[in-house]
Short mmCIF file of C-alpha atoms in Angstrom, two decimals:
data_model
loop_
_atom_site.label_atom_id
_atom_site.label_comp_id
_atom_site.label_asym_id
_atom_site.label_seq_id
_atom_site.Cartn_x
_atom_site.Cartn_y
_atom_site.Cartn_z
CA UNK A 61 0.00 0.00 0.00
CA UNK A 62 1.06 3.41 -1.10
CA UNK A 63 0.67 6.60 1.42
CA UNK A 64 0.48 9.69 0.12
CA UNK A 65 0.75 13.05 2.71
CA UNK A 66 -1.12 15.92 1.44
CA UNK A 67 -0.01 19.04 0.61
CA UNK A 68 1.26 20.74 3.97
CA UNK A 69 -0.09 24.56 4.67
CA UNK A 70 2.09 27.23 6.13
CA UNK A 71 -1.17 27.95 8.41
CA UNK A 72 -1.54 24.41 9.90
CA UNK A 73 -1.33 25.83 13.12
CA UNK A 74 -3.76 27.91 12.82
CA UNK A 75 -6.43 25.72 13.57
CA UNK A 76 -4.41 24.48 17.08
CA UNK A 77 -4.85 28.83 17.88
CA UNK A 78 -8.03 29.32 17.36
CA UNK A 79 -9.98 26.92 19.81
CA UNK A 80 -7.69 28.72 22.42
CA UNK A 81 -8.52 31.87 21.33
CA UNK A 82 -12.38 30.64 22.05
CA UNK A 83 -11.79 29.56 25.16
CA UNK A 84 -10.43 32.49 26.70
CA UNK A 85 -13.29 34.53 24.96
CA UNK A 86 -15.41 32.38 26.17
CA UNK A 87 -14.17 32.89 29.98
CA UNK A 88 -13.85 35.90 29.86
CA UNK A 89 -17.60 36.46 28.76
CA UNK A 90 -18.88 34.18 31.66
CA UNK A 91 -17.00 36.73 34.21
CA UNK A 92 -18.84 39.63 32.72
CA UNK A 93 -22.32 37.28 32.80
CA UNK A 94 -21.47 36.25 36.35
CA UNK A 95 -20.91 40.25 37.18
CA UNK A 96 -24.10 41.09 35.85
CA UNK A 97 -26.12 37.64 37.20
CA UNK A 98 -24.93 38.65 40.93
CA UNK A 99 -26.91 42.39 40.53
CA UNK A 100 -30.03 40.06 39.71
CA UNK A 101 -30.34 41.33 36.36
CA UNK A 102 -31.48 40.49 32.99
CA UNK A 103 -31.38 42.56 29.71
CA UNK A 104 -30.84 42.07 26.38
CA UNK A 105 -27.09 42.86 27.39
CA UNK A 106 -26.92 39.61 29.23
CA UNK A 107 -28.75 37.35 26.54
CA UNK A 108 -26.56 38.60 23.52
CA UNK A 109 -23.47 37.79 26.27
CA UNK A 110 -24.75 34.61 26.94
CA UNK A 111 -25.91 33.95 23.36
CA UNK A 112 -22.11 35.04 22.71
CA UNK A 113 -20.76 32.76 24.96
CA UNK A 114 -22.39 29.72 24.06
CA UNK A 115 -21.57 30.08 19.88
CA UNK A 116 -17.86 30.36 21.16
CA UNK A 117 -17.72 27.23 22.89
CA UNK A 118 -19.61 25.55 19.86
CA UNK A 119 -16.69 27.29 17.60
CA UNK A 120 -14.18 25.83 19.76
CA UNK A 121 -15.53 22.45 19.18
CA UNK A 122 -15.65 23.20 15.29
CA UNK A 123 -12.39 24.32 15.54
CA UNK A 124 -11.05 21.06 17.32
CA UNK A 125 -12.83 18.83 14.96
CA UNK A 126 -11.59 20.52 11.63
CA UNK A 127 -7.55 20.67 13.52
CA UNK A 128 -8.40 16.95 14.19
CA UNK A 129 -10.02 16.39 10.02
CA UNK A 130 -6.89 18.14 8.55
CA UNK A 131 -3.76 16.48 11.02
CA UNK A 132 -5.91 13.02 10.21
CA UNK A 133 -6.19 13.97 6.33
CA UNK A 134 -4.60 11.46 4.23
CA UNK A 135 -4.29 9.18 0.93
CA UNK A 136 -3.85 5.52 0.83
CA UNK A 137 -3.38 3.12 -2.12
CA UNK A 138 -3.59 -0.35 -3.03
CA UNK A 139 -3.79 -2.98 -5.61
CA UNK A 140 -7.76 -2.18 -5.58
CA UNK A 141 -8.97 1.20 -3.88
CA UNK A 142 -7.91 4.30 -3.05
CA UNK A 143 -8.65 5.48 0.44
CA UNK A 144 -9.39 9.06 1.75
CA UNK A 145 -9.21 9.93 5.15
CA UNK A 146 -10.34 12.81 6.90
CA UNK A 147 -11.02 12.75 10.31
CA UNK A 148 -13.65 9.98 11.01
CA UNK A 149 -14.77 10.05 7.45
CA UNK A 150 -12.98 7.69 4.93
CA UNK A 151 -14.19 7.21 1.10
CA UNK A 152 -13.49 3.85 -0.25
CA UNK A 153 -12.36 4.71 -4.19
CA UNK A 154 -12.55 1.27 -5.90
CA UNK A 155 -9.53 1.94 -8.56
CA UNK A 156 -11.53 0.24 -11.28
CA UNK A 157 -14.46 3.08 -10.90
CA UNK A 158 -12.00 5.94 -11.80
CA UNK A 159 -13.08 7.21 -14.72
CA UNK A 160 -10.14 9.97 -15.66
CA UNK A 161 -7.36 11.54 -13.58
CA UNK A 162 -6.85 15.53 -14.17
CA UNK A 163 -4.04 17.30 -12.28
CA UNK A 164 -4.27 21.40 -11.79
CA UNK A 165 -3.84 22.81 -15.34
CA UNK A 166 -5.23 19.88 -17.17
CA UNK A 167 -7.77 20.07 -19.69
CA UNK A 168 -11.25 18.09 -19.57
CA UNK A 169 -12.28 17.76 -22.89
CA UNK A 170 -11.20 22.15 -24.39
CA UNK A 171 -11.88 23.73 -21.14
CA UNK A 172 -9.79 23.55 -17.72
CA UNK A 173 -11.35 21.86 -14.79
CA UNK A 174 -13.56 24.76 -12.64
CA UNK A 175 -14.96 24.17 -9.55
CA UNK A 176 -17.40 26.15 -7.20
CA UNK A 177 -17.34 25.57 -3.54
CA UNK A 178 -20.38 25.09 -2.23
CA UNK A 179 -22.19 26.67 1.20
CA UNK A 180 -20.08 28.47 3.95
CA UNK A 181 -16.99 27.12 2.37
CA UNK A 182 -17.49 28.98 -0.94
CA UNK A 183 -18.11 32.44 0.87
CA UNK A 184 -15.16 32.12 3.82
CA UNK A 185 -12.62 29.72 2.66
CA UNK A 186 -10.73 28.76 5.49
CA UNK A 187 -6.40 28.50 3.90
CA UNK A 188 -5.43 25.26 4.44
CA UNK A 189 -8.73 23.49 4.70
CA UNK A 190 -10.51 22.70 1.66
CA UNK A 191 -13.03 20.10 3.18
CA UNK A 192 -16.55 20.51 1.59
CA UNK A 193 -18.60 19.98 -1.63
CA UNK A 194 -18.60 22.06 -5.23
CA UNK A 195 -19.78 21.70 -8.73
CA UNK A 196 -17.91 21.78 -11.47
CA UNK A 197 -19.31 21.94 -15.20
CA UNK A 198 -16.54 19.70 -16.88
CA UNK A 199 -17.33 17.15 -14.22
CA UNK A 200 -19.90 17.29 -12.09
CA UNK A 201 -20.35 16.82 -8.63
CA UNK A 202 -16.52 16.94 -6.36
CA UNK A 203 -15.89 16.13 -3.17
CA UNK A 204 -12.97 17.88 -1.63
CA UNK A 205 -10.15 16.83 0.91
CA UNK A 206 -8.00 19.01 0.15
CA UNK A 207 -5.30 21.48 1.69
CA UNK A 208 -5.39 23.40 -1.39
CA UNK A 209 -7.69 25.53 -3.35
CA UNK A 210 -9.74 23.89 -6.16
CA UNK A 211 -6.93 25.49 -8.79
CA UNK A 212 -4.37 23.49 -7.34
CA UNK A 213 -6.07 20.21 -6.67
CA UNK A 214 -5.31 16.36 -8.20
CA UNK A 215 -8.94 15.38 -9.73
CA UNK A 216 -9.77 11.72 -9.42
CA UNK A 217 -13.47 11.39 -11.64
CA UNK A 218 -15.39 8.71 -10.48
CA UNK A 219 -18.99 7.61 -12.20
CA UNK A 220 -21.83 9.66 -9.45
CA UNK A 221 -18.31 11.52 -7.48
CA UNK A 222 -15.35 13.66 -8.58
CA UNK A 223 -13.10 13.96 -5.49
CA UNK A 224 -10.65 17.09 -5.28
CA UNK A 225 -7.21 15.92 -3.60
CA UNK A 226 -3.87 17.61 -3.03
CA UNK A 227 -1.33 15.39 -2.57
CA UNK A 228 2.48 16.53 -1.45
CA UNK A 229 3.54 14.79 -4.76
CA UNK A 230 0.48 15.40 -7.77
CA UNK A 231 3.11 14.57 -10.39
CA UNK A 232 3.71 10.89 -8.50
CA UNK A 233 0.38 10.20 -7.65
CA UNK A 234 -0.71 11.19 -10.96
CA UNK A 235 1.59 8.70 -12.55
CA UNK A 236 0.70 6.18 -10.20
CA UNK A 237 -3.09 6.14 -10.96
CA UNK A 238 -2.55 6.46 -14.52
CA UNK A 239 0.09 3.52 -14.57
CA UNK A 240 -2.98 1.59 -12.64
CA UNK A 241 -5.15 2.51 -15.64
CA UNK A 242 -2.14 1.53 -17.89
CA UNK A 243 -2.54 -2.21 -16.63
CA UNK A 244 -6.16 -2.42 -16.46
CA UNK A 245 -6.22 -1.69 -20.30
CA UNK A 246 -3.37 -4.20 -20.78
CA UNK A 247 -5.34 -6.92 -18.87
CA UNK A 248 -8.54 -6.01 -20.79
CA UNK A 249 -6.57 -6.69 -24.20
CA UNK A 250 -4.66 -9.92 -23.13
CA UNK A 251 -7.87 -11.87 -21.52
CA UNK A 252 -10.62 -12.90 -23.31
CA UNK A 253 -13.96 -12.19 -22.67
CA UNK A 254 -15.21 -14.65 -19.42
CA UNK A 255 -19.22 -14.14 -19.00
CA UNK A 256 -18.65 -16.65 -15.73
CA UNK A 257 -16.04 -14.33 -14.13
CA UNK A 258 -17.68 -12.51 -11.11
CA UNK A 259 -17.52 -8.44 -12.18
CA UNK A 260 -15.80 -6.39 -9.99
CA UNK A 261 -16.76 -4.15 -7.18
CA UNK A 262 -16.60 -0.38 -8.78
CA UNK A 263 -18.71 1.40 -5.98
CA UNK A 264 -17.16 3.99 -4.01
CA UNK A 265 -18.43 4.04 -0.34
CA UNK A 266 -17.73 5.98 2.48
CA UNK A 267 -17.68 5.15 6.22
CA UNK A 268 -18.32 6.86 9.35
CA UNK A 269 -16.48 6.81 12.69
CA UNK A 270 -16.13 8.58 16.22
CA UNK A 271 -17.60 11.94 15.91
CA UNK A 272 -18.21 11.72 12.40
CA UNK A 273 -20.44 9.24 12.50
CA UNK A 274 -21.87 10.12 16.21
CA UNK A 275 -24.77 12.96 14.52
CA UNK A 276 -24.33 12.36 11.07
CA UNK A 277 -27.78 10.27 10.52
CA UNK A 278 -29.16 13.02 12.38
CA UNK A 279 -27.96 15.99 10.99
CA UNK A 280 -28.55 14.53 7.19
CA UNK A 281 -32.23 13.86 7.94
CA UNK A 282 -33.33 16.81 6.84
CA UNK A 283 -36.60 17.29 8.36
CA UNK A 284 -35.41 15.78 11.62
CA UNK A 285 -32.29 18.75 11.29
CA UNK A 286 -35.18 20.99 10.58
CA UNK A 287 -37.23 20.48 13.49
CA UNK A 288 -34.57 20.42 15.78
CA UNK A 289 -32.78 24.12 14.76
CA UNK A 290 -36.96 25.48 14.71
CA UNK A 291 -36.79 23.89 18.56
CA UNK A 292 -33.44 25.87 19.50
CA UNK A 293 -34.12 28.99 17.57
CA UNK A 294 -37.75 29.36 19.07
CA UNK A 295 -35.90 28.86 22.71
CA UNK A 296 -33.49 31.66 21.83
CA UNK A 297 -36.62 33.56 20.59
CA UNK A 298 -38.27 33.14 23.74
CA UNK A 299 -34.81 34.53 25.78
CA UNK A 300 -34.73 37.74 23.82
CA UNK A 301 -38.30 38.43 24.24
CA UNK A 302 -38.18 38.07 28.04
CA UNK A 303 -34.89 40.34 27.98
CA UNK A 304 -36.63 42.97 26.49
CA UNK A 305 -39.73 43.13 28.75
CA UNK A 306 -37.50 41.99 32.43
CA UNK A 307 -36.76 45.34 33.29
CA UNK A 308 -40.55 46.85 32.97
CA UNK A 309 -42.18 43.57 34.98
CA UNK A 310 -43.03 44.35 38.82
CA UNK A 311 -41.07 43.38 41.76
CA UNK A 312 -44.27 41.10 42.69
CA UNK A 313 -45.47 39.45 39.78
CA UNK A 314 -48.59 37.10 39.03
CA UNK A 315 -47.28 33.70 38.12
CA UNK A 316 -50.52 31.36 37.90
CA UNK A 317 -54.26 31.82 38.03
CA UNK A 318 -57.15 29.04 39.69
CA UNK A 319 -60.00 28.28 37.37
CA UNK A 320 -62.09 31.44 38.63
CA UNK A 321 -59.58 33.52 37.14
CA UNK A 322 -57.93 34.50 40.48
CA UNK A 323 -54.44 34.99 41.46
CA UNK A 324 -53.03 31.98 43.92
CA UNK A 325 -49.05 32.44 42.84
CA UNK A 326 -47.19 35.39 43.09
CA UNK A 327 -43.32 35.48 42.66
CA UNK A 328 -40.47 37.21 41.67
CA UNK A 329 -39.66 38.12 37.91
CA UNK A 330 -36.42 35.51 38.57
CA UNK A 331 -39.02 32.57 38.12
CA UNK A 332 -40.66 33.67 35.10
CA UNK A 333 -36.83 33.05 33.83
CA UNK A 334 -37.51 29.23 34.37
CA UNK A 335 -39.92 28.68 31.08
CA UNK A 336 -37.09 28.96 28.87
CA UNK A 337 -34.64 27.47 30.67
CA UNK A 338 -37.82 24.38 31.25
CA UNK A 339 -38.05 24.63 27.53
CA UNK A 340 -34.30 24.39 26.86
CA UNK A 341 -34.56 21.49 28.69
CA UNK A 342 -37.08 19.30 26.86
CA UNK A 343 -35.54 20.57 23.68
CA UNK A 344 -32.39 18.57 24.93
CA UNK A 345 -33.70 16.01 26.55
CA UNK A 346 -35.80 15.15 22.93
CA UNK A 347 -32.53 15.23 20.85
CA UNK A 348 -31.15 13.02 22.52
CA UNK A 349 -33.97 10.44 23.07
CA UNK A 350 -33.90 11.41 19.33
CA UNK A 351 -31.13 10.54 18.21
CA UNK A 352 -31.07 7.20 19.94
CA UNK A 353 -34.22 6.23 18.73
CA UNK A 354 -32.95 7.67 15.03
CA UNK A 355 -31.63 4.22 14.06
CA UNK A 356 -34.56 1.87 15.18
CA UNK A 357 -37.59 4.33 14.34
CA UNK A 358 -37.14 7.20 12.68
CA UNK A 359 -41.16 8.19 12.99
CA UNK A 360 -40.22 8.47 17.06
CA UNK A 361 -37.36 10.61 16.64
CA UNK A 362 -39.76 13.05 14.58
CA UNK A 363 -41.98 13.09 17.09
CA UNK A 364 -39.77 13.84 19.51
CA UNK A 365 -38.13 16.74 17.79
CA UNK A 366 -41.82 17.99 17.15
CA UNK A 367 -42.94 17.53 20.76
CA UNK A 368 -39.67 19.48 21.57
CA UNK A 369 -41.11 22.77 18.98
CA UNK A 370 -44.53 22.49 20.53
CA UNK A 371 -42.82 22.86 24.13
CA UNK A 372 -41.44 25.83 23.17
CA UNK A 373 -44.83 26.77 22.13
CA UNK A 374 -46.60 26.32 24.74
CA UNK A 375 -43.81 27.53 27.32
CA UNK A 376 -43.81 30.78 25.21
CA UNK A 377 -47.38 31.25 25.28
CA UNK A 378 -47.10 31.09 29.33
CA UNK A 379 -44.78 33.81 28.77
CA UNK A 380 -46.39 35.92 27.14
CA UNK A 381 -49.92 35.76 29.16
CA UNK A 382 -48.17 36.55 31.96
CA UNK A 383 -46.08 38.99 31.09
CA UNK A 384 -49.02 40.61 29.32
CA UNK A 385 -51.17 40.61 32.51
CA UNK A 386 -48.20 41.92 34.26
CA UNK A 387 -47.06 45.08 31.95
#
């Protein structure tokens, strides 16, 4: 088996930085929220700091995953397949379903290959990690695992997949897949048709592992994905509302009414803070009884994800009556 390195970027390190960098915003945000929390406030001050403080630690968990995708990155091959690595994520190439070879430069058919990045990647390329989908119109669909930019990736076509690679030596790999081809053609020539002979495997596959392959069936369903960001962002909804209105509610405020429409619970504004934070809670507690269930019955895991956005429903609309009979 042949190992090829990929292409090594003067930035690698800048994925080992920025998690850091995270982290210690991400401290120093909960001292200011802890500041504010022991004055027995909340404003919309303290939700965008928490809001803040939470998208920091997720980006410091991106940022560890993609360090750990592009140190993992790699090419194998053998007699049979070519294997990409990246992270948890490895694409079985079955060397007898590559179609063509292009290097950066090369022409496919009278045009050189072009490819658009797809999604975030395509608007904020990240130097040095070129991890993502694009479409190209000399051939089709490519999946990237690359270090480079798309002008200075090795292009290995495939039948339903083009995948963009950089290598630390195109010029060798190149030669080495196209000396594979080289053989293939020989053996086609020298051995006579044999309808008996089992045909071989030509699909490229990938598989999952670790984190990869943790959330992926998940996060690909899409209306599973849906229903679970219309959970969160309703929760976040609900946050900003009550930071708007805190400050205006009384020190002494109706929190639940008996079936004659009187008052029997009054409390501090601090509780009315526990909806959302209720609602958070059954939003989590649902994805994850979600994604257990994902693999065995995917009609529960809707339903949980849906039970989670009609929690948030009805935890908001508790919000708001009171709040409105309060103001």
């Amino acid at each position: 088996m042949s190992y090829w390195r990929p292409h090594t970027s003067p930035i690698r390190f800048l994925f080992a930085i920025l998690p850091l960098l995270c982290i210690g915003g991400a401290i120093w945000l909960w001292g200011l929220l802890s500041a504010r929390s022991a004055q027995n406030r909340f404003d919309t001050a303290v939700f965008l700091l928490g809001l803040t403080f939470f998208l920091l630690l997720a980006l410091a968990g991106l940022f560890v995953y993609m360090a750990w995708c592009q140190s993992s990155m790699s090419y194998r091959t053998s007699a049979t397949q070519l294997i990409i690595r990246c992270g948890g994520v490895r694409h079985i190439v079955p060397l007898d379903a590559v179609k063509a070879v292009y290097g950066h430069g090369d022409l496919a058919g009278d045009k050189a290959v072009t490819v658009r990045q797809a999604g975030l990647a395509g608007l904020v390329p990240l130097p040095g990690y070129y991890v993502g989908s694009g479409e190209s119109p000399q051939i089709g669909r490519v999946a990237m695992v690359s270090t480079r930019p798309t002008s200075r990736q090795v292009f290995v076509v495939t039948p339903r997949v083009t995948f963009g690679l950089s290598p630390q030596d195109p010029a060798g790999f190149l030669r080495h897949l196209q000396k594979k081809d080289d053989l293939d053609e020989l053996d086609m020539l020298d051995e006579p048709d044999a309808p008996d002979t089992p045909a071989r495997v030509t699909v490229v596959h990938t598989e999952l592992s670790g984190p990869s392959g943790c959330a992926s069936a998940l996060w690909a369903d899409l209306p599973a994905r849906t229903l679970l960001l219309v959970g969160l962002g309703l929760n976040a909804l609900l946050f900003l509302y009550l930071s708007f209105v805190y400050a205006d509610l009384p020190q002494l405020l109706p929190l639940h009414w008996n079936a004659q429409a009187q008052v029997d619970r009054i409390g501090d504004p601090t509780e009315l803070l526990r909806l959302p934070v209720f609602a958070l809670g059954v939003w989590w507690i649902n994805a994850v009884v979600g994604w257990l269930a994902l693999r065995r019955e995917r009609a529960a895991t809707l339903f949980l994800l849906a039970g989670a956005v009609a929690a948030q429903i009805v935890f908001a609309a508790g919000a708001l009556s009171i709040v409105g009979r309060a103001i």
